[in-house]
């Protein structure tokens, strides 16, 4: 058993508490990882607010990490102690019908099918103050050591800087892949991205890499525009600067609406606006942000009847175990620069400060 620090969420609406926890050794088919760095993602904030579905408290959140394998359980063959790895919040078991489908990046072992609050044998590897602590998406990267199934971890290049590639565990591939894999943005096309936080900026990078000729960033926080432009946005607009709905503004700017729109916030009203802002016949709208659990969207059926396509994306459509090592190699070859998404670097003791910066849009 390893004793280490972890940021524990004891209850909904309470700040995280950095505690000493005990982390049990990995059982058969499991891997124990020393987490070196983790990003803070809006999804973790949804957990703390109680609007992420089927999470059980107390829990150790965090799902965007990178680390080094400390030990492996019986039968583990794809990684060994000392390997650099990225934990996968969307597993790839390799055996289910989704994993076997080349067009799918889903896996029936994921939280959307059944909760990942306990490891597959329905027990936890974490205890604190004598209490069982739950896992989050099996990865719980807000702990200095964490345990997950082998199919929820990907070995990456030994040269990768873990404090930078941790973003490749969720935020960057989600946005970048939404453009490249899910929307399949074509060269010369027009795109609109609603919300240019870390994920939205990654969508901007994906649209630019795909050769889009016009990339419109939409956000009420104008502080985000400089970075959006640096990464390829051609126009930046705030809905607060217009009297009319933003979908009408975008339609006027582009003639008939954009070819591709992306919603990277997770609000019902911006989802509807994003759908309405792409052109009525061949437009594609991709839902990237995660709306609060239990949200319902009501839309005018004509928005879809005229031919638009409305799609969701999970982790940008990448088959995680197959693709994350390749994305890390692309990062090392400087094919994209995800480092620009890093605004602050804090010690785990200041994790709540990190969430304050996230909520302040910084």
mmCIF file of C-alpha atoms in Angstrom:
data_model
loop_
_atom_site.group_PDB
_atom_site.id
_atom_site.type_symbol
_atom_site.label_atom_id
_atom_site.label_comp_id
_atom_site.label_asym_id
_atom_site.label_seq_id
_atom_site.Cartn_x
_atom_site.Cartn_y
_atom_site.Cartn_z
ATOM 1 C CA UNK A 1 0.000 0.000 0.000
ATOM 2 C CA UNK A 2 1.277 3.484 -0.935
ATOM 3 C CA UNK A 3 0.430 6.503 1.202
ATOM 4 C CA UNK A 4 0.311 9.731 -0.800
ATOM 5 C CA UNK A 5 -1.620 12.954 -1.274
ATOM 6 C CA UNK A 6 -4.844 13.261 -3.219
ATOM 7 C CA UNK A 7 -7.490 15.952 -3.687
ATOM 8 C CA UNK A 8 -10.677 14.389 -2.327
ATOM 9 C CA UNK A 9 -14.207 15.661 -2.998
ATOM 10 C CA UNK A 10 -16.093 14.650 0.162
ATOM 11 C CA UNK A 11 -19.469 16.079 -0.894
ATOM 12 C CA UNK A 12 -21.208 18.095 -3.617
ATOM 13 C CA UNK A 13 -20.527 21.831 -3.497
ATOM 14 C CA UNK A 14 -17.564 21.557 -1.133
ATOM 15 C CA UNK A 15 -14.008 22.567 -2.112
ATOM 16 C CA UNK A 16 -11.542 19.752 -2.655
ATOM 17 C CA UNK A 17 -9.587 18.644 0.400
ATOM 18 C CA UNK A 18 -5.947 17.585 -0.031
ATOM 19 C CA UNK A 19 -5.644 14.479 2.146
ATOM 20 C CA UNK A 20 -3.272 11.602 2.792
ATOM 21 C CA UNK A 21 -4.809 8.544 1.138
ATOM 22 C CA UNK A 22 -3.848 4.880 0.958
ATOM 23 C CA UNK A 23 -3.587 3.407 -2.539
ATOM 24 C CA UNK A 24 -3.752 -0.404 -2.695
ATOM 25 C CA UNK A 25 -1.539 -2.372 -5.098
ATOM 26 C CA UNK A 26 -2.939 -3.265 -8.527
ATOM 27 C CA UNK A 27 -4.878 -6.524 -8.833
ATOM 28 C CA UNK A 28 -4.789 -8.774 -11.930
ATOM 29 C CA UNK A 29 -5.174 -6.738 -15.122
ATOM 30 C CA UNK A 30 -4.567 -3.419 -13.321
ATOM 31 C CA UNK A 31 -1.832 -0.797 -13.390
ATOM 32 C CA UNK A 32 -0.684 1.559 -10.603
ATOM 33 C CA UNK A 33 0.580 4.882 -11.953
ATOM 34 C CA UNK A 34 2.512 7.714 -10.313
ATOM 35 C CA UNK A 35 0.747 10.833 -11.625
ATOM 36 C CA UNK A 36 3.292 13.558 -12.473
ATOM 37 C CA UNK A 37 0.938 16.199 -13.879
ATOM 38 C CA UNK A 38 -2.783 16.693 -14.421
ATOM 39 C CA UNK A 39 -4.896 19.290 -16.144
ATOM 40 C CA UNK A 40 -8.059 20.708 -14.586
ATOM 41 C CA UNK A 41 -10.987 20.233 -16.966
ATOM 42 C CA UNK A 42 -14.460 21.751 -16.773
ATOM 43 C CA UNK A 43 -15.825 18.197 -16.385
ATOM 44 C CA UNK A 44 -14.084 17.991 -12.984
ATOM 45 C CA UNK A 45 -15.938 21.168 -12.011
ATOM 46 C CA UNK A 46 -19.219 19.500 -13.080
ATOM 47 C CA UNK A 47 -18.361 16.702 -10.617
ATOM 48 C CA UNK A 48 -17.858 19.182 -7.760
ATOM 49 C CA UNK A 49 -21.136 20.952 -8.633
ATOM 50 C CA UNK A 50 -22.986 17.622 -8.683
ATOM 51 C CA UNK A 51 -24.083 17.945 -12.315
ATOM 52 C CA UNK A 52 -21.991 15.100 -13.770
ATOM 53 C CA UNK A 53 -24.130 11.934 -13.923
ATOM 54 C CA UNK A 54 -23.746 8.895 -11.647
ATOM 55 C CA UNK A 55 -20.704 9.988 -9.622
ATOM 56 C CA UNK A 56 -20.556 8.689 -6.040
ATOM 57 C CA UNK A 57 -18.966 10.737 -3.220
ATOM 58 C CA UNK A 58 -16.459 10.797 -1.633
ATOM 59 C CA UNK A 59 -14.449 10.707 -4.868
ATOM 60 C CA UNK A 60 -11.012 11.644 -6.208
ATOM 61 C CA UNK A 61 -11.700 13.560 -9.459
ATOM 62 C CA UNK A 62 -9.249 14.393 -12.259
ATOM 63 C CA UNK A 63 -9.082 12.712 -15.650
ATOM 64 C CA UNK A 64 -6.491 14.616 -17.712
ATOM 65 C CA UNK A 65 -3.180 13.291 -16.442
ATOM 66 C CA UNK A 66 0.185 11.825 -17.346
ATOM 67 C CA UNK A 67 2.517 9.697 -15.275
ATOM 68 C CA UNK A 68 4.881 6.774 -14.870
ATOM 69 C CA UNK A 69 3.901 3.149 -14.254
ATOM 70 C CA UNK A 70 4.849 2.225 -10.669
ATOM 71 C CA UNK A 71 3.707 -1.416 -10.673
ATOM 72 C CA UNK A 72 1.462 -3.776 -12.628
ATOM 73 C CA UNK A 73 -0.899 -6.586 -11.641
ATOM 74 C CA UNK A 74 -0.800 -10.148 -12.889
ATOM 75 C CA UNK A 75 -1.305 -10.599 -16.635
ATOM 76 C CA UNK A 76 -0.529 -7.007 -17.655
ATOM 77 C CA UNK A 77 1.590 -7.022 -20.832
ATOM 78 C CA UNK A 78 1.225 -3.649 -22.611
ATOM 79 C CA UNK A 79 3.052 -1.572 -19.976
ATOM 80 C CA UNK A 80 5.792 -2.174 -17.409
ATOM 81 C CA UNK A 81 7.158 -0.218 -14.416
ATOM 82 C CA UNK A 82 9.019 2.889 -15.588
ATOM 83 C CA UNK A 83 6.920 3.405 -18.753
ATOM 84 C CA UNK A 84 5.482 6.869 -19.357
ATOM 85 C CA UNK A 85 1.710 6.670 -19.785
ATOM 86 C CA UNK A 86 -1.479 8.684 -20.208
ATOM 87 C CA UNK A 87 -4.519 7.351 -18.295
ATOM 88 C CA UNK A 88 -7.607 7.109 -20.531
ATOM 89 C CA UNK A 89 -10.909 8.487 -19.260
ATOM 90 C CA UNK A 90 -12.515 6.712 -22.243
ATOM 91 C CA UNK A 91 -11.207 3.132 -22.097
ATOM 92 C CA UNK A 92 -10.624 0.824 -25.050
ATOM 93 C CA UNK A 93 -11.194 -2.772 -23.966
ATOM 94 C CA UNK A 94 -10.562 -4.028 -27.501
ATOM 95 C CA UNK A 95 -13.208 -6.740 -27.300
ATOM 96 C CA UNK A 96 -16.673 -5.123 -27.313
ATOM 97 C CA UNK A 97 -18.682 -4.508 -30.493
ATOM 98 C CA UNK A 98 -17.846 -0.777 -30.383
ATOM 99 C CA UNK A 99 -14.092 -1.368 -29.966
ATOM 100 C CA UNK A 100 -14.202 -3.861 -32.852
ATOM 101 C CA UNK A 101 -15.980 -1.321 -35.108
ATOM 102 C CA UNK A 102 -13.312 0.752 -36.943
ATOM 103 C CA UNK A 103 -15.702 3.735 -37.132
ATOM 104 C CA UNK A 104 -16.403 3.848 -33.393
ATOM 105 C CA UNK A 105 -14.266 5.202 -30.567
ATOM 106 C CA UNK A 106 -16.717 4.273 -27.831
ATOM 107 C CA UNK A 107 -16.278 1.313 -25.466
ATOM 108 C CA UNK A 108 -19.012 -0.391 -23.438
ATOM 109 C CA UNK A 109 -16.719 -0.235 -20.402
ATOM 110 C CA UNK A 110 -17.081 3.565 -20.340
ATOM 111 C CA UNK A 111 -18.991 5.618 -17.755
ATOM 112 C CA UNK A 112 -21.780 6.351 -20.262
ATOM 113 C CA UNK A 113 -22.688 2.624 -20.256
ATOM 114 C CA UNK A 114 -22.046 1.860 -16.601
ATOM 115 C CA UNK A 115 -20.484 3.993 -13.861
ATOM 116 C CA UNK A 116 -16.715 3.834 -13.323
ATOM 117 C CA UNK A 117 -16.865 4.755 -9.631
ATOM 118 C CA UNK A 118 -15.293 1.416 -8.662
ATOM 119 C CA UNK A 119 -12.814 -0.705 -10.617
ATOM 120 C CA UNK A 120 -14.241 -3.565 -12.738
ATOM 121 C CA UNK A 121 -14.250 -5.966 -9.751
ATOM 122 C CA UNK A 122 -16.552 -3.458 -7.955
ATOM 123 C CA UNK A 123 -13.986 -2.460 -5.304
ATOM 124 C CA UNK A 124 -11.955 0.716 -4.747
ATOM 125 C CA UNK A 125 -8.169 1.003 -4.427
ATOM 126 C CA UNK A 126 -8.450 4.223 -2.370
ATOM 127 C CA UNK A 127 -9.079 4.709 1.337
ATOM 128 C CA UNK A 128 -8.830 7.844 3.473
ATOM 129 C CA UNK A 129 -9.433 8.174 7.223
ATOM 130 C CA UNK A 130 -10.724 4.593 7.186
ATOM 131 C CA UNK A 131 -13.349 5.362 4.514
ATOM 132 C CA UNK A 132 -13.587 3.942 0.987
ATOM 133 C CA UNK A 133 -13.009 6.674 -1.620
ATOM 134 C CA UNK A 134 -14.482 6.282 -5.102
ATOM 135 C CA UNK A 135 -12.641 6.477 -8.407
ATOM 136 C CA UNK A 136 -13.616 8.926 -11.167
ATOM 137 C CA UNK A 137 -13.769 7.509 -14.711
ATOM 138 C CA UNK A 138 -11.321 4.907 -13.320
ATOM 139 C CA UNK A 139 -8.406 7.352 -13.580
ATOM 140 C CA UNK A 140 -8.643 9.826 -10.645
ATOM 141 C CA UNK A 141 -5.626 11.888 -11.677
ATOM 142 C CA UNK A 142 -5.916 14.239 -8.665
ATOM 143 C CA UNK A 143 -4.019 11.583 -6.696
ATOM 144 C CA UNK A 144 -0.222 11.200 -6.630
ATOM 145 C CA UNK A 145 -0.757 7.468 -7.237
ATOM 146 C CA UNK A 146 -3.796 5.904 -8.891
ATOM 147 C CA UNK A 147 -4.883 2.472 -10.108
ATOM 148 C CA UNK A 148 -6.774 1.653 -13.309
ATOM 149 C CA UNK A 149 -7.464 -1.297 -15.622
ATOM 150 C CA UNK A 150 -4.795 -1.982 -18.252
ATOM 151 C CA UNK A 151 -7.227 -1.045 -21.042
ATOM 152 C CA UNK A 152 -7.583 2.451 -19.526
ATOM 153 C CA UNK A 153 -3.908 3.352 -19.937
ATOM 154 C CA UNK A 154 -1.753 4.080 -23.015
ATOM 155 C CA UNK A 155 2.030 3.835 -23.160
ATOM 156 C CA UNK A 156 3.607 6.933 -24.732
ATOM 157 C CA UNK A 157 7.029 7.982 -26.026
ATOM 158 C CA UNK A 158 9.678 8.124 -23.281
ATOM 159 C CA UNK A 159 10.751 11.568 -24.574
ATOM 160 C CA UNK A 160 7.342 13.148 -23.858
ATOM 161 C CA UNK A 161 7.320 15.943 -21.227
ATOM 162 C CA UNK A 162 4.580 14.762 -18.846
ATOM 163 C CA UNK A 163 3.758 18.278 -17.604
ATOM 164 C CA UNK A 164 2.772 19.211 -21.193
ATOM 165 C CA UNK A 165 1.271 16.035 -22.685
ATOM 166 C CA UNK A 166 -1.135 15.553 -19.758
ATOM 167 C CA UNK A 167 -3.484 17.787 -21.822
ATOM 168 C CA UNK A 168 -3.595 14.994 -24.396
ATOM 169 C CA UNK A 169 -5.605 12.955 -21.881
ATOM 170 C CA UNK A 170 -8.802 14.918 -22.547
ATOM 171 C CA UNK A 171 -8.986 18.603 -23.502
ATOM 172 C CA UNK A 172 -6.761 18.818 -26.556
ATOM 173 C CA UNK A 173 -7.799 15.598 -28.370
ATOM 174 C CA UNK A 174 -11.478 16.345 -27.641
ATOM 175 C CA UNK A 175 -11.415 19.699 -29.440
ATOM 176 C CA UNK A 176 -8.867 18.883 -32.132
ATOM 177 C CA UNK A 177 -10.574 15.583 -32.966
ATOM 178 C CA UNK A 178 -14.051 17.175 -33.018
ATOM 179 C CA UNK A 179 -12.864 19.163 -36.065
ATOM 180 C CA UNK A 180 -10.732 16.519 -37.750
ATOM 181 C CA UNK A 181 -12.529 13.248 -36.960
ATOM 182 C CA UNK A 182 -16.139 14.088 -36.083
ATOM 183 C CA UNK A 183 -16.924 17.040 -38.371
ATOM 184 C CA UNK A 184 -14.253 16.100 -40.956
ATOM 185 C CA UNK A 185 -13.752 19.813 -41.743
ATOM 186 C CA UNK A 186 -12.941 20.348 -45.430
ATOM 187 C CA UNK A 187 -10.311 22.749 -46.820
ATOM 188 C CA UNK A 188 -11.732 26.169 -47.689
ATOM 189 C CA UNK A 189 -14.752 25.823 -45.406
ATOM 190 C CA UNK A 190 -16.140 28.199 -42.766
ATOM 191 C CA UNK A 191 -16.360 27.252 -39.076
ATOM 192 C CA UNK A 192 -17.760 28.787 -35.885
ATOM 193 C CA UNK A 193 -16.608 27.738 -32.423
ATOM 194 C CA UNK A 194 -18.814 28.605 -29.449
ATOM 195 C CA UNK A 195 -16.601 28.899 -26.362
ATOM 196 C CA UNK A 196 -12.837 29.266 -26.746
ATOM 197 C CA UNK A 197 -11.532 27.843 -23.495
ATOM 198 C CA UNK A 198 -9.001 24.999 -23.682
ATOM 199 C CA UNK A 199 -11.293 22.693 -25.655
ATOM 200 C CA UNK A 200 -12.618 25.429 -27.956
ATOM 201 C CA UNK A 201 -9.073 26.591 -28.734
ATOM 202 C CA UNK A 202 -8.222 22.979 -29.606
ATOM 203 C CA UNK A 203 -11.166 23.020 -32.038
ATOM 204 C CA UNK A 204 -9.686 26.187 -33.573
ATOM 205 C CA UNK A 205 -6.363 24.339 -34.044
ATOM 206 C CA UNK A 206 -8.168 21.384 -35.615
ATOM 207 C CA UNK A 207 -10.111 23.609 -38.051
ATOM 208 C CA UNK A 208 -6.902 25.371 -39.047
ATOM 209 C CA UNK A 209 -5.038 22.070 -39.509
ATOM 210 C CA UNK A 210 -7.914 20.858 -41.710
ATOM 211 C CA UNK A 211 -7.542 23.932 -43.941
ATOM 212 C CA UNK A 212 -10.667 25.946 -43.031
ATOM 213 C CA UNK A 213 -10.550 29.382 -44.640
ATOM 214 C CA UNK A 214 -12.664 31.219 -42.068
ATOM 215 C CA UNK A 215 -12.713 30.358 -38.372
ATOM 216 C CA UNK A 216 -15.038 32.434 -36.189
ATOM 217 C CA UNK A 217 -14.520 32.332 -32.409
ATOM 218 C CA UNK A 218 -17.626 33.150 -30.342
ATOM 219 C CA UNK A 219 -17.242 33.924 -26.628
ATOM 220 C CA UNK A 220 -18.528 36.438 -24.092
ATOM 221 C CA UNK A 221 -15.028 36.610 -22.564
ATOM 222 C CA UNK A 222 -12.989 38.838 -24.889
ATOM 223 C CA UNK A 223 -9.795 38.063 -22.963
ATOM 224 C CA UNK A 224 -9.773 34.762 -24.871
ATOM 225 C CA UNK A 225 -9.681 36.369 -28.325
ATOM 226 C CA UNK A 226 -5.934 37.091 -28.532
ATOM 227 C CA UNK A 227 -5.070 33.418 -28.068
ATOM 228 C CA UNK A 228 -7.845 32.329 -30.457
ATOM 229 C CA UNK A 229 -6.379 34.614 -33.158
ATOM 230 C CA UNK A 230 -2.858 33.369 -32.465
ATOM 231 C CA UNK A 231 -4.090 29.810 -33.070
ATOM 232 C CA UNK A 232 -5.933 30.524 -36.295
ATOM 233 C CA UNK A 233 -9.251 32.277 -35.634
ATOM 234 C CA UNK A 234 -9.951 34.785 -38.427
ATOM 235 C CA UNK A 235 -12.833 36.545 -36.612
ATOM 236 C CA UNK A 236 -13.720 36.873 -32.919
ATOM 237 C CA UNK A 237 -17.184 37.999 -31.824
ATOM 238 C CA UNK A 238 -19.056 38.374 -28.547
ATOM 239 C CA UNK A 239 -22.837 37.791 -28.503
ATOM 240 C CA UNK A 240 -23.079 40.673 -26.019
ATOM 241 C CA UNK A 241 -22.093 43.141 -28.761
ATOM 242 C CA UNK A 242 -25.230 42.453 -30.813
ATOM 243 C CA UNK A 243 -28.924 43.140 -30.371
ATOM 244 C CA UNK A 244 -29.917 40.128 -32.503
ATOM 245 C CA UNK A 245 -29.355 36.415 -31.765
ATOM 246 C CA UNK A 246 -25.820 35.272 -32.513
ATOM 247 C CA UNK A 247 -26.989 32.677 -35.065
ATOM 248 C CA UNK A 248 -28.436 35.538 -37.162
ATOM 249 C CA UNK A 249 -25.147 37.439 -36.891
ATOM 250 C CA UNK A 250 -23.190 34.384 -38.081
ATOM 251 C CA UNK A 251 -25.634 33.760 -40.937
ATOM 252 C CA UNK A 252 -25.257 37.363 -42.120
ATOM 253 C CA UNK A 253 -21.449 37.204 -41.813
ATOM 254 C CA UNK A 254 -21.249 34.076 -43.973
ATOM 255 C CA UNK A 255 -24.172 34.329 -46.388
ATOM 256 C CA UNK A 256 -26.058 31.167 -45.466
ATOM 257 C CA UNK A 257 -24.470 30.106 -42.197
ATOM 258 C CA UNK A 258 -21.167 28.356 -41.526
ATOM 259 C CA UNK A 259 -20.269 24.930 -42.911
ATOM 260 C CA UNK A 260 -19.337 23.622 -39.453
ATOM 261 C CA UNK A 261 -20.242 24.829 -35.963
ATOM 262 C CA UNK A 262 -18.928 23.528 -32.652
ATOM 263 C CA UNK A 263 -20.362 24.053 -29.175
ATOM 264 C CA UNK A 264 -17.572 23.727 -26.597
ATOM 265 C CA UNK A 265 -19.370 25.086 -23.527
ATOM 266 C CA UNK A 266 -22.203 22.714 -22.622
ATOM 267 C CA UNK A 267 -25.119 25.174 -22.372
ATOM 268 C CA UNK A 268 -28.529 24.357 -23.818
ATOM 269 C CA UNK A 269 -29.024 27.831 -25.357
ATOM 270 C CA UNK A 270 -25.614 27.923 -27.056
ATOM 271 C CA UNK A 271 -26.185 24.379 -28.366
ATOM 272 C CA UNK A 272 -29.365 25.560 -30.089
ATOM 273 C CA UNK A 273 -27.624 28.690 -31.421
ATOM 274 C CA UNK A 274 -24.718 26.602 -32.752
ATOM 275 C CA UNK A 275 -27.118 24.304 -34.580
ATOM 276 C CA UNK A 276 -29.009 27.247 -36.096
ATOM 277 C CA UNK A 277 -25.799 28.998 -37.181
ATOM 278 C CA UNK A 278 -24.640 26.307 -39.603
ATOM 279 C CA UNK A 279 -26.137 26.297 -43.081
ATOM 280 C CA UNK A 280 -29.597 24.762 -43.295
ATOM 281 C CA UNK A 281 -28.809 21.975 -45.771
ATOM 282 C CA UNK A 282 -25.234 20.729 -45.557
ATOM 283 C CA UNK A 283 -24.192 22.331 -42.273
ATOM 284 C CA UNK A 284 -22.726 20.128 -39.551
ATOM 285 C CA UNK A 285 -22.992 21.046 -35.872
ATOM 286 C CA UNK A 286 -20.872 19.148 -33.352
ATOM 287 C CA UNK A 287 -21.740 19.044 -29.649
ATOM 288 C CA UNK A 288 -18.423 19.036 -27.751
ATOM 289 C CA UNK A 289 -19.311 20.549 -24.364
ATOM 290 C CA UNK A 290 -21.061 18.457 -21.700
ATOM 291 C CA UNK A 291 -24.461 19.871 -20.666
ATOM 292 C CA UNK A 292 -25.516 19.434 -17.021
ATOM 293 C CA UNK A 293 -26.998 16.030 -16.199
ATOM 294 C CA UNK A 294 -30.751 16.033 -16.877
ATOM 295 C CA UNK A 295 -30.640 18.940 -19.363
ATOM 296 C CA UNK A 296 -33.294 18.887 -22.079
ATOM 297 C CA UNK A 297 -33.069 20.688 -25.416
ATOM 298 C CA UNK A 298 -36.146 21.694 -27.378
ATOM 299 C CA UNK A 299 -35.558 22.666 -31.005
ATOM 300 C CA UNK A 300 -37.596 23.567 -34.064
ATOM 301 C CA UNK A 301 -37.615 20.346 -36.159
ATOM 302 C CA UNK A 302 -37.125 22.433 -39.323
ATOM 303 C CA UNK A 303 -33.551 23.016 -38.176
ATOM 304 C CA UNK A 304 -32.861 19.347 -38.939
ATOM 305 C CA UNK A 305 -35.536 18.556 -41.540
ATOM 306 C CA UNK A 306 -33.835 20.893 -44.018
ATOM 307 C CA UNK A 307 -30.735 18.680 -43.989
ATOM 308 C CA UNK A 308 -28.436 19.852 -41.212
ATOM 309 C CA UNK A 309 -26.412 17.228 -39.343
ATOM 310 C CA UNK A 310 -26.192 17.376 -35.559
ATOM 311 C CA UNK A 311 -23.502 15.199 -33.993
ATOM 312 C CA UNK A 312 -21.983 14.538 -30.624
ATOM 313 C CA UNK A 313 -18.345 13.647 -30.044
ATOM 314 C CA UNK A 314 -16.654 11.728 -27.237
ATOM 315 C CA UNK A 315 -12.971 12.572 -26.778
ATOM 316 C CA UNK A 316 -12.853 13.869 -30.363
ATOM 317 C CA UNK A 317 -13.561 10.496 -31.955
ATOM 318 C CA UNK A 318 -10.109 9.024 -31.198
ATOM 319 C CA UNK A 319 -9.823 5.343 -30.280
ATOM 320 C CA UNK A 320 -7.883 6.273 -27.174
ATOM 321 C CA UNK A 321 -5.398 3.421 -26.666
ATOM 322 C CA UNK A 322 -4.565 3.340 -30.372
ATOM 323 C CA UNK A 323 -4.451 7.086 -30.999
ATOM 324 C CA UNK A 324 -3.066 8.806 -27.885
ATOM 325 C CA UNK A 325 0.493 7.438 -28.431
ATOM 326 C CA UNK A 326 0.314 8.688 -32.052
ATOM 327 C CA UNK A 327 -0.905 12.122 -30.917
ATOM 328 C CA UNK A 328 2.000 12.305 -28.442
ATOM 329 C CA UNK A 329 4.408 11.509 -31.306
ATOM 330 C CA UNK A 330 2.770 14.256 -33.414
ATOM 331 C CA UNK A 331 3.232 16.639 -30.462
ATOM 332 C CA UNK A 332 6.942 15.740 -30.272
ATOM 333 C CA UNK A 333 7.214 16.322 -34.048
ATOM 334 C CA UNK A 334 5.692 19.804 -33.456
ATOM 335 C CA UNK A 335 2.675 19.104 -35.717
ATOM 336 C CA UNK A 336 0.589 21.115 -33.244
ATOM 337 C CA UNK A 337 1.382 23.249 -30.216
ATOM 338 C CA UNK A 338 -0.901 22.300 -27.338
ATOM 339 C CA UNK A 339 1.465 24.074 -24.884
ATOM 340 C CA UNK A 340 -0.318 27.372 -25.612
ATOM 341 C CA UNK A 341 -3.310 25.976 -23.696
ATOM 342 C CA UNK A 342 -1.322 25.988 -20.438
ATOM 343 C CA UNK A 343 -2.033 29.232 -18.593
ATOM 344 C CA UNK A 344 -0.934 28.369 -15.043
ATOM 345 C CA UNK A 345 1.131 25.698 -13.291
ATOM 346 C CA UNK A 346 0.275 25.023 -9.645
ATOM 347 C CA UNK A 347 1.199 22.438 -6.998
ATOM 348 C CA UNK A 348 -1.544 19.945 -6.015
ATOM 349 C CA UNK A 349 -1.894 21.786 -2.674
ATOM 350 C CA UNK A 350 -3.349 24.740 -4.633
ATOM 351 C CA UNK A 351 -5.877 22.664 -6.613
ATOM 352 C CA UNK A 352 -8.820 24.797 -5.383
ATOM 353 C CA UNK A 353 -7.038 27.919 -6.627
ATOM 354 C CA UNK A 354 -6.880 26.198 -10.030
ATOM 355 C CA UNK A 355 -10.655 25.738 -9.998
ATOM 356 C CA UNK A 356 -11.139 29.408 -9.063
ATOM 357 C CA UNK A 357 -9.062 30.389 -12.115
ATOM 358 C CA UNK A 358 -11.138 28.029 -14.285
ATOM 359 C CA UNK A 359 -14.425 29.509 -13.069
ATOM 360 C CA UNK A 360 -13.078 33.032 -13.610
ATOM 361 C CA UNK A 361 -12.361 32.178 -17.253
ATOM 362 C CA UNK A 362 -8.602 32.510 -16.703
#
